[in-house]
PDB file of N, CA and C in Angstrom:
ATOM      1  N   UNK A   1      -6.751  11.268 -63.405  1.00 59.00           N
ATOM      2  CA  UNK A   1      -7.639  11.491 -62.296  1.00 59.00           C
ATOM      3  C   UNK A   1      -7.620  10.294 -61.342  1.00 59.00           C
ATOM      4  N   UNK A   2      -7.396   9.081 -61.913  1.00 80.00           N
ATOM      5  CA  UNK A   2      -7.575   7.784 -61.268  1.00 80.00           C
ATOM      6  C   UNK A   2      -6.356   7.832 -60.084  1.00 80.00           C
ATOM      7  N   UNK A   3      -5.175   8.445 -60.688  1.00 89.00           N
ATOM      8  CA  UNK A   3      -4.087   8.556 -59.576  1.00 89.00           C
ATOM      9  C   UNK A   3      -4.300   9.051 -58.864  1.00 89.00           C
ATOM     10  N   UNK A   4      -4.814  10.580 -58.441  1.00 88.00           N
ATOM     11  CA  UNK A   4      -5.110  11.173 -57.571  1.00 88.00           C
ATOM     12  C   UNK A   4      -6.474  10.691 -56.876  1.00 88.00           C
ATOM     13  N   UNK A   5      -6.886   9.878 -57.213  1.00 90.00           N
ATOM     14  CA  UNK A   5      -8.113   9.490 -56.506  1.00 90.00           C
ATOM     15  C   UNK A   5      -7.290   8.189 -55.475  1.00 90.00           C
ATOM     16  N   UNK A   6      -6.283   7.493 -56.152  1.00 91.00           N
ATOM     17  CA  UNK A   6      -5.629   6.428 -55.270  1.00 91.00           C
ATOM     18  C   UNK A   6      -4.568   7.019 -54.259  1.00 91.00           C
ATOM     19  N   UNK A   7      -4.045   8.574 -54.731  1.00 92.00           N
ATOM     20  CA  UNK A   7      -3.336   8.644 -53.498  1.00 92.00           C
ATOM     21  C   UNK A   7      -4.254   9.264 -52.337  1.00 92.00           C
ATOM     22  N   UNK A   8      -5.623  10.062 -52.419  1.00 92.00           N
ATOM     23  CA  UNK A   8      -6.656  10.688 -51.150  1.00 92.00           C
ATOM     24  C   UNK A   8      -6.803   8.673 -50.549  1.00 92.00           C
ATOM     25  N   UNK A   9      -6.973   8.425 -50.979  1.00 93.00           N
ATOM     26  CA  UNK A   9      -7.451   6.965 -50.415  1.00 93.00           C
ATOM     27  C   UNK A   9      -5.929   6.588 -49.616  1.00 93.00           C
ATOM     28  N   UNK A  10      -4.906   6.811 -50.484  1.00 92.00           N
ATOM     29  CA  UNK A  10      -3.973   5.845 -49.761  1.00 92.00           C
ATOM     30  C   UNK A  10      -3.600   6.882 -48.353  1.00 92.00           C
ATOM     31  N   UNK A  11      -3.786   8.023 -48.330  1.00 93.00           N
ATOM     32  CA  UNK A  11      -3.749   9.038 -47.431  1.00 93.00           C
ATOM     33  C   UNK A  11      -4.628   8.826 -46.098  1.00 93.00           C
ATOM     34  N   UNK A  12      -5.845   8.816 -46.933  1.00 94.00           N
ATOM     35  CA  UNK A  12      -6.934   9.023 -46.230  1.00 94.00           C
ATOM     36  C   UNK A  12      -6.651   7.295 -44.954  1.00 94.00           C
ATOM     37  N   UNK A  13      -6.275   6.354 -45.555  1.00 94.00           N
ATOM     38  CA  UNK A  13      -5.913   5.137 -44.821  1.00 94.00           C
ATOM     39  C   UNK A  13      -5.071   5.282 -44.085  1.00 94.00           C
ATOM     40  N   UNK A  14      -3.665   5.924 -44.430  1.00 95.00           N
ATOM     41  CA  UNK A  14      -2.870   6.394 -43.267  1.00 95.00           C
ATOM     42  C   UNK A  14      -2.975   6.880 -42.804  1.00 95.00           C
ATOM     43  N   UNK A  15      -3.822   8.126 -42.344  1.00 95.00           N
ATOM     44  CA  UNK A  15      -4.471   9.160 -41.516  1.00 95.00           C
ATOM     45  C   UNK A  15      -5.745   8.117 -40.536  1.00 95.00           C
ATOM     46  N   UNK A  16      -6.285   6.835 -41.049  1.00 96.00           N
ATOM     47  CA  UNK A  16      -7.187   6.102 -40.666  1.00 96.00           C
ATOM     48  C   UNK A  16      -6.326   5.226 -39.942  1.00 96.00           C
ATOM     49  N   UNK A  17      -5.150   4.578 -39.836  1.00 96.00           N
ATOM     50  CA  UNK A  17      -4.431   3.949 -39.043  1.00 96.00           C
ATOM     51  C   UNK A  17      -3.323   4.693 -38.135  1.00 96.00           C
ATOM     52  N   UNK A  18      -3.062   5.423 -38.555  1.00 96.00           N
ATOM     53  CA  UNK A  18      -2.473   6.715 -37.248  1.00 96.00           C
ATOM     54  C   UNK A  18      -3.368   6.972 -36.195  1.00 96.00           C
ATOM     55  N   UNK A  19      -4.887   6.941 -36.653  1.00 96.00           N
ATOM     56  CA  UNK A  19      -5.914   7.742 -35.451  1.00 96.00           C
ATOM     57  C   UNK A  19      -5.996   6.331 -34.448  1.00 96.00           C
ATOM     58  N   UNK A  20      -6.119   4.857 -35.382  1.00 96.00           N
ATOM     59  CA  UNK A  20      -6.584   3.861 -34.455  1.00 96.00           C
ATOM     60  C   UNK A  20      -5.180   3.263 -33.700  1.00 96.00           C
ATOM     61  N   UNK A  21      -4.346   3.761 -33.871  1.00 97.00           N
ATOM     62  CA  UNK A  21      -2.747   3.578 -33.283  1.00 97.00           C
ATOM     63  C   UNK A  21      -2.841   4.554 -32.267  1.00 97.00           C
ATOM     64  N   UNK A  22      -3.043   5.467 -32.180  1.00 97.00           N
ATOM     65  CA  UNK A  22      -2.785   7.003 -31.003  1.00 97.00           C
ATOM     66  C   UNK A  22      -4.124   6.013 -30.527  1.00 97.00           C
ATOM     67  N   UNK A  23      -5.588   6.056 -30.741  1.00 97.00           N
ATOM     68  CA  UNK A  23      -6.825   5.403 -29.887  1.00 97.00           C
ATOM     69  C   UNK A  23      -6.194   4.642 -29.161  1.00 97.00           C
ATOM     70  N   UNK A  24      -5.216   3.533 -29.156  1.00 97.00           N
ATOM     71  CA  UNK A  24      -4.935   1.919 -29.165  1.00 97.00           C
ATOM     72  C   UNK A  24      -4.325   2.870 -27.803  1.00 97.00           C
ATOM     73  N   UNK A  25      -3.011   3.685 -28.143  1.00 97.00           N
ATOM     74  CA  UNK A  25      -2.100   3.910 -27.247  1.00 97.00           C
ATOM     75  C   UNK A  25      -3.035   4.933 -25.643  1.00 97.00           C
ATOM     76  N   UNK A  26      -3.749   6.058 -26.378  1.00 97.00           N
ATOM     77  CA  UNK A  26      -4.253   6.298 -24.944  1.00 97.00           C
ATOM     78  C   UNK A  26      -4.885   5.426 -24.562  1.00 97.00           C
ATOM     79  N   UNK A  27      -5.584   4.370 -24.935  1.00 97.00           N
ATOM     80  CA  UNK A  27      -6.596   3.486 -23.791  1.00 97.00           C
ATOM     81  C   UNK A  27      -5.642   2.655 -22.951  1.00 97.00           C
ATOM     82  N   UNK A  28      -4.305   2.234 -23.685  1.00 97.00           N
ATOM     83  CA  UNK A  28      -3.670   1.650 -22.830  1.00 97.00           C
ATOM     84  C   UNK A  28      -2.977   2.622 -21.611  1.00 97.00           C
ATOM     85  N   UNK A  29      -2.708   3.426 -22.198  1.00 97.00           N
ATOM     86  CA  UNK A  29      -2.129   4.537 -20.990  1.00 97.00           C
ATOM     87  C   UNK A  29      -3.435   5.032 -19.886  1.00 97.00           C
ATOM     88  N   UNK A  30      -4.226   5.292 -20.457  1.00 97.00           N
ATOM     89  CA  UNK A  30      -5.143   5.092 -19.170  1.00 97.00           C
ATOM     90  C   UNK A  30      -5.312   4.215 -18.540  1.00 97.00           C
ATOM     91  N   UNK A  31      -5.646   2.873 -19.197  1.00 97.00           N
ATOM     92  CA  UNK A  31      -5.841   1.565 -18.482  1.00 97.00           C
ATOM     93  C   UNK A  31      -4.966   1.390 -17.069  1.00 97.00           C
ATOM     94  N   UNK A  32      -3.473   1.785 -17.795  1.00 97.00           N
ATOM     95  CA  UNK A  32      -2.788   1.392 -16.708  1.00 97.00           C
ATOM     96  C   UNK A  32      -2.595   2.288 -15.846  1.00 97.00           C
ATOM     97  N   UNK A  33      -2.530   3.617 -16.114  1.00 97.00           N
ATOM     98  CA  UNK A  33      -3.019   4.805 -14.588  1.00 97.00           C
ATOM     99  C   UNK A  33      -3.618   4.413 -13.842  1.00 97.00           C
ATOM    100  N   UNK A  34      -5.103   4.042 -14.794  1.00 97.00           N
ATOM    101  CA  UNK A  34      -6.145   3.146 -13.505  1.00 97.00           C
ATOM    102  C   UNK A  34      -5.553   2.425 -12.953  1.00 97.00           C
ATOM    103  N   UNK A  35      -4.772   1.256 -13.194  1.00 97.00           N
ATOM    104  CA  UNK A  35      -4.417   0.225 -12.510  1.00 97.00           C
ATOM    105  C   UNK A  35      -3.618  -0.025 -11.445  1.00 97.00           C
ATOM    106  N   UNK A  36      -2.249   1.548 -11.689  1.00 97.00           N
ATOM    107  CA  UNK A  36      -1.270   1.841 -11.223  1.00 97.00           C
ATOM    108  C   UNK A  36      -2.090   2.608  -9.984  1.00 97.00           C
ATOM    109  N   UNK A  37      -3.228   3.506 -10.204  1.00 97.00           N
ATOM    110  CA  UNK A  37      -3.881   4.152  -8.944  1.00 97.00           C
ATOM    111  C   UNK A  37      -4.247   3.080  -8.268  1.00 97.00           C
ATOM    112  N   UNK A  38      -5.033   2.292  -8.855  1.00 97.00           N
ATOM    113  CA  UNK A  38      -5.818   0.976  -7.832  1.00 97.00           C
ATOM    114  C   UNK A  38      -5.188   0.110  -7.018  1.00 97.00           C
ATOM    115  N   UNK A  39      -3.690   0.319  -7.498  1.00 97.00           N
ATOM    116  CA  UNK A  39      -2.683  -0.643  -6.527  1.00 97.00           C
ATOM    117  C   UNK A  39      -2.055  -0.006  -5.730  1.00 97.00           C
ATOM    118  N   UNK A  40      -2.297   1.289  -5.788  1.00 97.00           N
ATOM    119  CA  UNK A  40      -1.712   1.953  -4.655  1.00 97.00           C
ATOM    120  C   UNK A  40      -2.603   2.148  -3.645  1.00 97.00           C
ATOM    121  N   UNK A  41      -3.921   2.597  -4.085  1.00 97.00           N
ATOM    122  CA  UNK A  41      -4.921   2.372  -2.790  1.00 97.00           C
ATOM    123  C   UNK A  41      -5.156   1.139  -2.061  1.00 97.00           C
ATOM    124  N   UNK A  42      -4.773   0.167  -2.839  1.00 98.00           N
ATOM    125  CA  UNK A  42      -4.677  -0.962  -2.299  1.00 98.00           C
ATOM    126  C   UNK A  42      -3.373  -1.461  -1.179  1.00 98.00           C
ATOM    127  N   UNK A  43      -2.585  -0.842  -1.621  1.00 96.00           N
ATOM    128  CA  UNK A  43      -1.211  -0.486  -0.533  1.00 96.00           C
ATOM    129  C   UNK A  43      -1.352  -0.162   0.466  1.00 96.00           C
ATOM    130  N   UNK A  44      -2.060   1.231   0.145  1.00 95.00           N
ATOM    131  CA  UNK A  44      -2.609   1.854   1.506  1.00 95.00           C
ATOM    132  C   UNK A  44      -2.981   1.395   2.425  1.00 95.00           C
ATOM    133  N   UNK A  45      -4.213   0.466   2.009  1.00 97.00           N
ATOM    134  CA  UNK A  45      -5.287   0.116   2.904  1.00 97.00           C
ATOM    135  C   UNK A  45      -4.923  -1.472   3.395  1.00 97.00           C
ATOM    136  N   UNK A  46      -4.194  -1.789   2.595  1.00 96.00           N
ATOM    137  CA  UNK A  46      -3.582  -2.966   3.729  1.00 96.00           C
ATOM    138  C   UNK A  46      -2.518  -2.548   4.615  1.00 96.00           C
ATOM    139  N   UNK A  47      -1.856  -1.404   4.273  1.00 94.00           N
ATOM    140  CA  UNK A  47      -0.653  -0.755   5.108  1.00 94.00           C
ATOM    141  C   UNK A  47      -1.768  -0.810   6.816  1.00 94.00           C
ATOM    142  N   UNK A  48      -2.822  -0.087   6.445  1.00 94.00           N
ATOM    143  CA  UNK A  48      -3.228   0.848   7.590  1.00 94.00           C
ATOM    144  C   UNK A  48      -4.252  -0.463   8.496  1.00 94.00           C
ATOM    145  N   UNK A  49      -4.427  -1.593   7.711  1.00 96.00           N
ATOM    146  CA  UNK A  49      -5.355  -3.081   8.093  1.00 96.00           C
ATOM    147  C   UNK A  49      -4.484  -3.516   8.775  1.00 96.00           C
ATOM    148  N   UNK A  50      -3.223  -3.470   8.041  1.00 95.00           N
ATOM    149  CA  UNK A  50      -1.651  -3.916   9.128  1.00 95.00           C
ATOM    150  C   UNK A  50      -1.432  -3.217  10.560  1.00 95.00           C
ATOM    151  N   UNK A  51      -1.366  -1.895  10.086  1.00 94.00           N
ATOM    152  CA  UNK A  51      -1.028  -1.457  11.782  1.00 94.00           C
ATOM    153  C   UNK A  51      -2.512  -1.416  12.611  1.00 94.00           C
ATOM    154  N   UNK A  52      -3.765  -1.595  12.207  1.00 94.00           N
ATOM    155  CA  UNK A  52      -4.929  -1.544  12.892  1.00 94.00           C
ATOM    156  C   UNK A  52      -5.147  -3.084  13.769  1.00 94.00           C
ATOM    157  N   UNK A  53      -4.219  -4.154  13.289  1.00 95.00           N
ATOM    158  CA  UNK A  53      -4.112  -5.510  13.210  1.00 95.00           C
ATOM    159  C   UNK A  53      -2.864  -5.206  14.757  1.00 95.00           C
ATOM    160  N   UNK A  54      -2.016  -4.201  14.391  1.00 94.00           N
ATOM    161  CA  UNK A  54      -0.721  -4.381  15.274  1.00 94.00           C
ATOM    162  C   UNK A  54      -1.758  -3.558  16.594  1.00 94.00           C
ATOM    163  N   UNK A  55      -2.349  -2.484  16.442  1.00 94.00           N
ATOM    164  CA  UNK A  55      -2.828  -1.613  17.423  1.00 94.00           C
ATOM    165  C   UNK A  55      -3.489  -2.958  18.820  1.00 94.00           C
ATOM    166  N   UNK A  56      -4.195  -3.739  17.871  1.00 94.00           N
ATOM    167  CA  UNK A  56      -5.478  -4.618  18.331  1.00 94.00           C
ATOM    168  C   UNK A  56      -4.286  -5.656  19.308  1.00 94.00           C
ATOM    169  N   UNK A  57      -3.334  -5.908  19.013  1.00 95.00           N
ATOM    170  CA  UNK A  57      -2.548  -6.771  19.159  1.00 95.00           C
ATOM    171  C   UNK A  57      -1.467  -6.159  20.646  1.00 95.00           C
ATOM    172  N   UNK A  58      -1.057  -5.098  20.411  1.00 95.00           N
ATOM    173  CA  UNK A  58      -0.607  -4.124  21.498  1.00 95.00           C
ATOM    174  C   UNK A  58      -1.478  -3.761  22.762  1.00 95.00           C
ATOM    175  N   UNK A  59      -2.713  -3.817  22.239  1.00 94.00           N
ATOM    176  CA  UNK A  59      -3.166  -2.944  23.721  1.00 94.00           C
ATOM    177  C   UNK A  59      -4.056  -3.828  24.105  1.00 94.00           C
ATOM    178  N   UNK A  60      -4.421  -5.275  23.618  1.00 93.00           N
ATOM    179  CA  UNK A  60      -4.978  -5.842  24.393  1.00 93.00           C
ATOM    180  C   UNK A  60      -4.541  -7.321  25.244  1.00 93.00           C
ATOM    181  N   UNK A  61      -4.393  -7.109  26.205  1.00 92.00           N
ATOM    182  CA  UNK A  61      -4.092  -7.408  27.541  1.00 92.00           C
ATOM    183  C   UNK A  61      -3.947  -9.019  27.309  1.00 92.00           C
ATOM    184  N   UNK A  62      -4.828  -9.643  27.357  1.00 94.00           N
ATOM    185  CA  UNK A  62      -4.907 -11.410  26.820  1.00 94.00           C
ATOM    186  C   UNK A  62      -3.978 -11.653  25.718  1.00 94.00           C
ATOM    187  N   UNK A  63      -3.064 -11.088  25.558  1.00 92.00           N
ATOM    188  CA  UNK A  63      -2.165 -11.486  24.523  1.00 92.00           C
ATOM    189  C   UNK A  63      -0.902 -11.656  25.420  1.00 92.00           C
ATOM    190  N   UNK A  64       0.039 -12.905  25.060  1.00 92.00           N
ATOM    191  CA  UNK A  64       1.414 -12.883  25.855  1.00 92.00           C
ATOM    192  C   UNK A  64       2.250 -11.276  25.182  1.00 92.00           C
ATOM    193  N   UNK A  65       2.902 -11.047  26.006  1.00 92.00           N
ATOM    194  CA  UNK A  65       3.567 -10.030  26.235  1.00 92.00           C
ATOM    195  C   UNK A  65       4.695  -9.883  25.581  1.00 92.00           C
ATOM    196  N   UNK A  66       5.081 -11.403  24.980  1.00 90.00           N
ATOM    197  CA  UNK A  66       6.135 -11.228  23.949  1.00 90.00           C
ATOM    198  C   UNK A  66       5.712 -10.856  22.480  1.00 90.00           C
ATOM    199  N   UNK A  67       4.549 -11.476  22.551  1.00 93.00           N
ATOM    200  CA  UNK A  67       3.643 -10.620  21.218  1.00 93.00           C
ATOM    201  C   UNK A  67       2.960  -9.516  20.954  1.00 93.00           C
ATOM    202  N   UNK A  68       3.029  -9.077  22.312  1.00 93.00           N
ATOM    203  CA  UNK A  68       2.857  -7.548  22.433  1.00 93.00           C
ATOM    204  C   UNK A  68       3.701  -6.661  22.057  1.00 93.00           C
ATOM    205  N   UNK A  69       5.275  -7.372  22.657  1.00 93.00           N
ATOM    206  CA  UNK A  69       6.496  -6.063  22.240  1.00 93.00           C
ATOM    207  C   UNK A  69       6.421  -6.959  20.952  1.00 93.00           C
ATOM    208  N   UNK A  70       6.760  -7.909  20.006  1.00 94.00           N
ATOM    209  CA  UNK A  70       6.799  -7.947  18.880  1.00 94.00           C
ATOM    210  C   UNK A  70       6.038  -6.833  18.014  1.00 94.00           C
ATOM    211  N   UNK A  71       4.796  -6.874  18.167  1.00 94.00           N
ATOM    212  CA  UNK A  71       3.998  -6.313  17.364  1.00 94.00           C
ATOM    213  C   UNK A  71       4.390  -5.098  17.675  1.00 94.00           C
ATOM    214  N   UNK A  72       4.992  -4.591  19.096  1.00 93.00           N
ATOM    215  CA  UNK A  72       5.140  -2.980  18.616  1.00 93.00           C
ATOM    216  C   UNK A  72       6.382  -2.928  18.441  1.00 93.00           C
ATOM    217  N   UNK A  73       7.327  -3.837  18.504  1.00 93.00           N
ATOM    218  CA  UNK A  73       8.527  -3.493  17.328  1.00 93.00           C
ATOM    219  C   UNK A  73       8.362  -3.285  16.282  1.00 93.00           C
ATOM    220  N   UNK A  74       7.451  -3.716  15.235  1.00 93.00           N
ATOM    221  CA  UNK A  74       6.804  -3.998  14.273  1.00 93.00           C
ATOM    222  C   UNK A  74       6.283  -2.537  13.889  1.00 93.00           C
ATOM    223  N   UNK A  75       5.617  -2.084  14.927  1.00 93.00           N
ATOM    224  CA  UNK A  75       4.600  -0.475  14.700  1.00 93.00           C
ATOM    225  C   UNK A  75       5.344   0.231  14.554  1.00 93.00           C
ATOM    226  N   UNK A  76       6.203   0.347  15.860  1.00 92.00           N
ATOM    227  CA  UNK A  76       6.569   1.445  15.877  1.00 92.00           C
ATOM    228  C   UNK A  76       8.337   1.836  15.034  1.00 92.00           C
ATOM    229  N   UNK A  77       8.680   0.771  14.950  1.00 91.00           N
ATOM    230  CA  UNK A  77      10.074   0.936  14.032  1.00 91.00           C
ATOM    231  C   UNK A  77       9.531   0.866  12.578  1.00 91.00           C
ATOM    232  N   UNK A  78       9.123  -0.182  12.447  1.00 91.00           N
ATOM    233  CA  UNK A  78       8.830  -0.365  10.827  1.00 91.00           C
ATOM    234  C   UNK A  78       7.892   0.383  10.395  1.00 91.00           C
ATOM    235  N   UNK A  79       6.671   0.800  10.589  1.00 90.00           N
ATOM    236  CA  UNK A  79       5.968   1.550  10.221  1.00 90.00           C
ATOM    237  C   UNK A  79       5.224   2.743  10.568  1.00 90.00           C
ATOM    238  N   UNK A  80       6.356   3.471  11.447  1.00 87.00           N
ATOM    239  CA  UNK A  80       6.673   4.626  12.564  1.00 87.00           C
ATOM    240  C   UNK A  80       5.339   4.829  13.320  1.00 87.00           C
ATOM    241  N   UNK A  81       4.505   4.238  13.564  1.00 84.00           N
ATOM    242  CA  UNK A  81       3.485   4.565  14.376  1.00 84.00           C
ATOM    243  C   UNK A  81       4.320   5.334  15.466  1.00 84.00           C
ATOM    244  N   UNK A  82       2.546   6.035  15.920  1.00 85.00           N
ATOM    245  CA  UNK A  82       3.308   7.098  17.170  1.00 85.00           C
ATOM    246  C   UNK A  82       1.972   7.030  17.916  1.00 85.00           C
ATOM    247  N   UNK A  83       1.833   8.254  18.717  1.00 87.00           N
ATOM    248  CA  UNK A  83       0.511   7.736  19.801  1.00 87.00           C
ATOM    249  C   UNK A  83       0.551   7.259  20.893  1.00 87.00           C
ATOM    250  N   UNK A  84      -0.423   7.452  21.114  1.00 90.00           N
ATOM    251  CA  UNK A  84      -0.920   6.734  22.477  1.00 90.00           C
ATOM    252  C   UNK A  84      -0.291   5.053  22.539  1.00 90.00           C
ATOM    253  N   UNK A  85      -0.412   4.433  21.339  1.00 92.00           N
ATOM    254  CA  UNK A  85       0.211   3.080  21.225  1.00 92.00           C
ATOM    255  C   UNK A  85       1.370   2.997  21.413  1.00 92.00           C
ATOM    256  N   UNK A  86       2.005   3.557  20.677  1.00 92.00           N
ATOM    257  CA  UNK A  86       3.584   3.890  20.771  1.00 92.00           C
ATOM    258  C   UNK A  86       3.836   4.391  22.507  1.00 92.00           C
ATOM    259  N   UNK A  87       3.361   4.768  23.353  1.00 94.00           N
ATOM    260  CA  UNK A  87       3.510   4.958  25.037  1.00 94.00           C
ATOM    261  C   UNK A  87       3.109   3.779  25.362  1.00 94.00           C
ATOM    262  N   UNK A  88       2.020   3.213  25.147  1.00 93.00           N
ATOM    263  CA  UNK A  88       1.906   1.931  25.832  1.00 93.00           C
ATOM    264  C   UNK A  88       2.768   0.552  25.208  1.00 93.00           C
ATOM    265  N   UNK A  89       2.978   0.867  24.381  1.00 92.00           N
ATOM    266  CA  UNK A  89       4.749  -0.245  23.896  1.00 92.00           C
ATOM    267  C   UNK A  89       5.557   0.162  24.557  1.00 92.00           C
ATOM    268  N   UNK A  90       6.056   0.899  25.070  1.00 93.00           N
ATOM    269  CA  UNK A  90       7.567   1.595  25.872  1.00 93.00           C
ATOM    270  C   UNK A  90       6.977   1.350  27.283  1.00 93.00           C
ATOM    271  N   UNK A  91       5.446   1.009  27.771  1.00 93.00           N
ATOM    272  CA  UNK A  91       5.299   0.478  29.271  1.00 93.00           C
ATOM    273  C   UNK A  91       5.503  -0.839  29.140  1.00 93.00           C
ATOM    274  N   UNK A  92       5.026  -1.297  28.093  1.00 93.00           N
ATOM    275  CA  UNK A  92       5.393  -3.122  27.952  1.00 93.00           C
ATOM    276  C   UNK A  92       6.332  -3.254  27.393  1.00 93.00           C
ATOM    277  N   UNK A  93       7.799  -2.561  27.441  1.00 92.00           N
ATOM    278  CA  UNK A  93       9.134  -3.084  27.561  1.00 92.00           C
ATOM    279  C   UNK A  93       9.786  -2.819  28.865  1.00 92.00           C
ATOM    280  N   UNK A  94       9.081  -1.486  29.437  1.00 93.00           N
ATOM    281  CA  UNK A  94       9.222  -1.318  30.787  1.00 93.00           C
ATOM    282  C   UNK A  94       8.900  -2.672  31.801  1.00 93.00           C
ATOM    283  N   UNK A  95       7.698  -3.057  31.212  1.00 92.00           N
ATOM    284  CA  UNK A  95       7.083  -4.420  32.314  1.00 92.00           C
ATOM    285  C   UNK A  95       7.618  -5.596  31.934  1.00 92.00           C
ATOM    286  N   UNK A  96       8.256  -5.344  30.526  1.00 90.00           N
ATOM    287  CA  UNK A  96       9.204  -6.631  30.191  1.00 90.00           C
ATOM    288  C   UNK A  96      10.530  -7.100  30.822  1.00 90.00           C
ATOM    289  N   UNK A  97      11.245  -5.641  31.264  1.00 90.00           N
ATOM    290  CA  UNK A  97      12.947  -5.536  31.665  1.00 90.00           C
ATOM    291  C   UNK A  97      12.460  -6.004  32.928  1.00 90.00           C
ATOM    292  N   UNK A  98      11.345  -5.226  33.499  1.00 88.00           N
ATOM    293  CA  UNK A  98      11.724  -5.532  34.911  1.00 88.00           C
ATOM    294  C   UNK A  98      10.963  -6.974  35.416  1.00 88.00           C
ATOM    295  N   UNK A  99      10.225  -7.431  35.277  1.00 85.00           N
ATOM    296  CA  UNK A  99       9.492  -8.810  35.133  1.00 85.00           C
ATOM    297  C   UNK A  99      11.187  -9.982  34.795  1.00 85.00           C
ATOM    298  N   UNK A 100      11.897  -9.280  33.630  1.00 81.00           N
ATOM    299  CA  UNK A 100      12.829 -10.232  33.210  1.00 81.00           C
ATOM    300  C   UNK A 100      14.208 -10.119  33.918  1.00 81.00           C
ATOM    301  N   UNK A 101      14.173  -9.210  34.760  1.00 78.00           N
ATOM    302  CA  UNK A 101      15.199  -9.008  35.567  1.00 78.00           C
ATOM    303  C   UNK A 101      15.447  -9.199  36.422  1.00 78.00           C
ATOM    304  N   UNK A 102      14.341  -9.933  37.172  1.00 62.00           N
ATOM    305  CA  UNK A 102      14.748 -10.182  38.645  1.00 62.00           C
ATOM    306  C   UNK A 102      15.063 -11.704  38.420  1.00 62.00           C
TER     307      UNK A 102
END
């Protein structure tokens, strides 16, 4: 009887370290979903701080004009902005050629 009482135990322990091994493994797999989501919203929102940074930088006037078309090289190639911004970058290369051309 004593044997069969040592193998439910030795069972019952491996069935007790299988459950806290699978526990161990989803918390880490969630953990890092979370983490993997949180860095992408975080992507995002500096993506969109970036071009809100380039917008501010484009359309207002007190800025030299070479940092104007920079920044909308910047918008509109690298991070395809379009818009109303994107027309007023193509007037300040317009006011750039011809300003630089005479």
């Amino acid at each position: 009887m004593s044997s069969l009482t040592e193998q439910i135990i030795a069972s019952a322990a491996v069935l007790s370290a299988l459950g806290v091994i699978i526990t161990a493994i989803v918390t880490a797999y969630k953990f890092i979903r979370k983490w993997d989501k949180w860095r992408e919203e975080k992507d995002a929102h500096d993506k969109e701080n970036y071009k809100a940074i380039l917008r501010l930088v484009i359309m207002t006037p007190e800025m030299p004009l070479s940092e104007r078309i920079e920044a909308g090289d910047t918008y509109v190639n690298k991070l395809g902005g379009n818009g109303g911004v994107k027309q007023k970058y193509k007037e300040l290369l317009a006011r750039f050629a011809e300003e630089y051309r005479e």
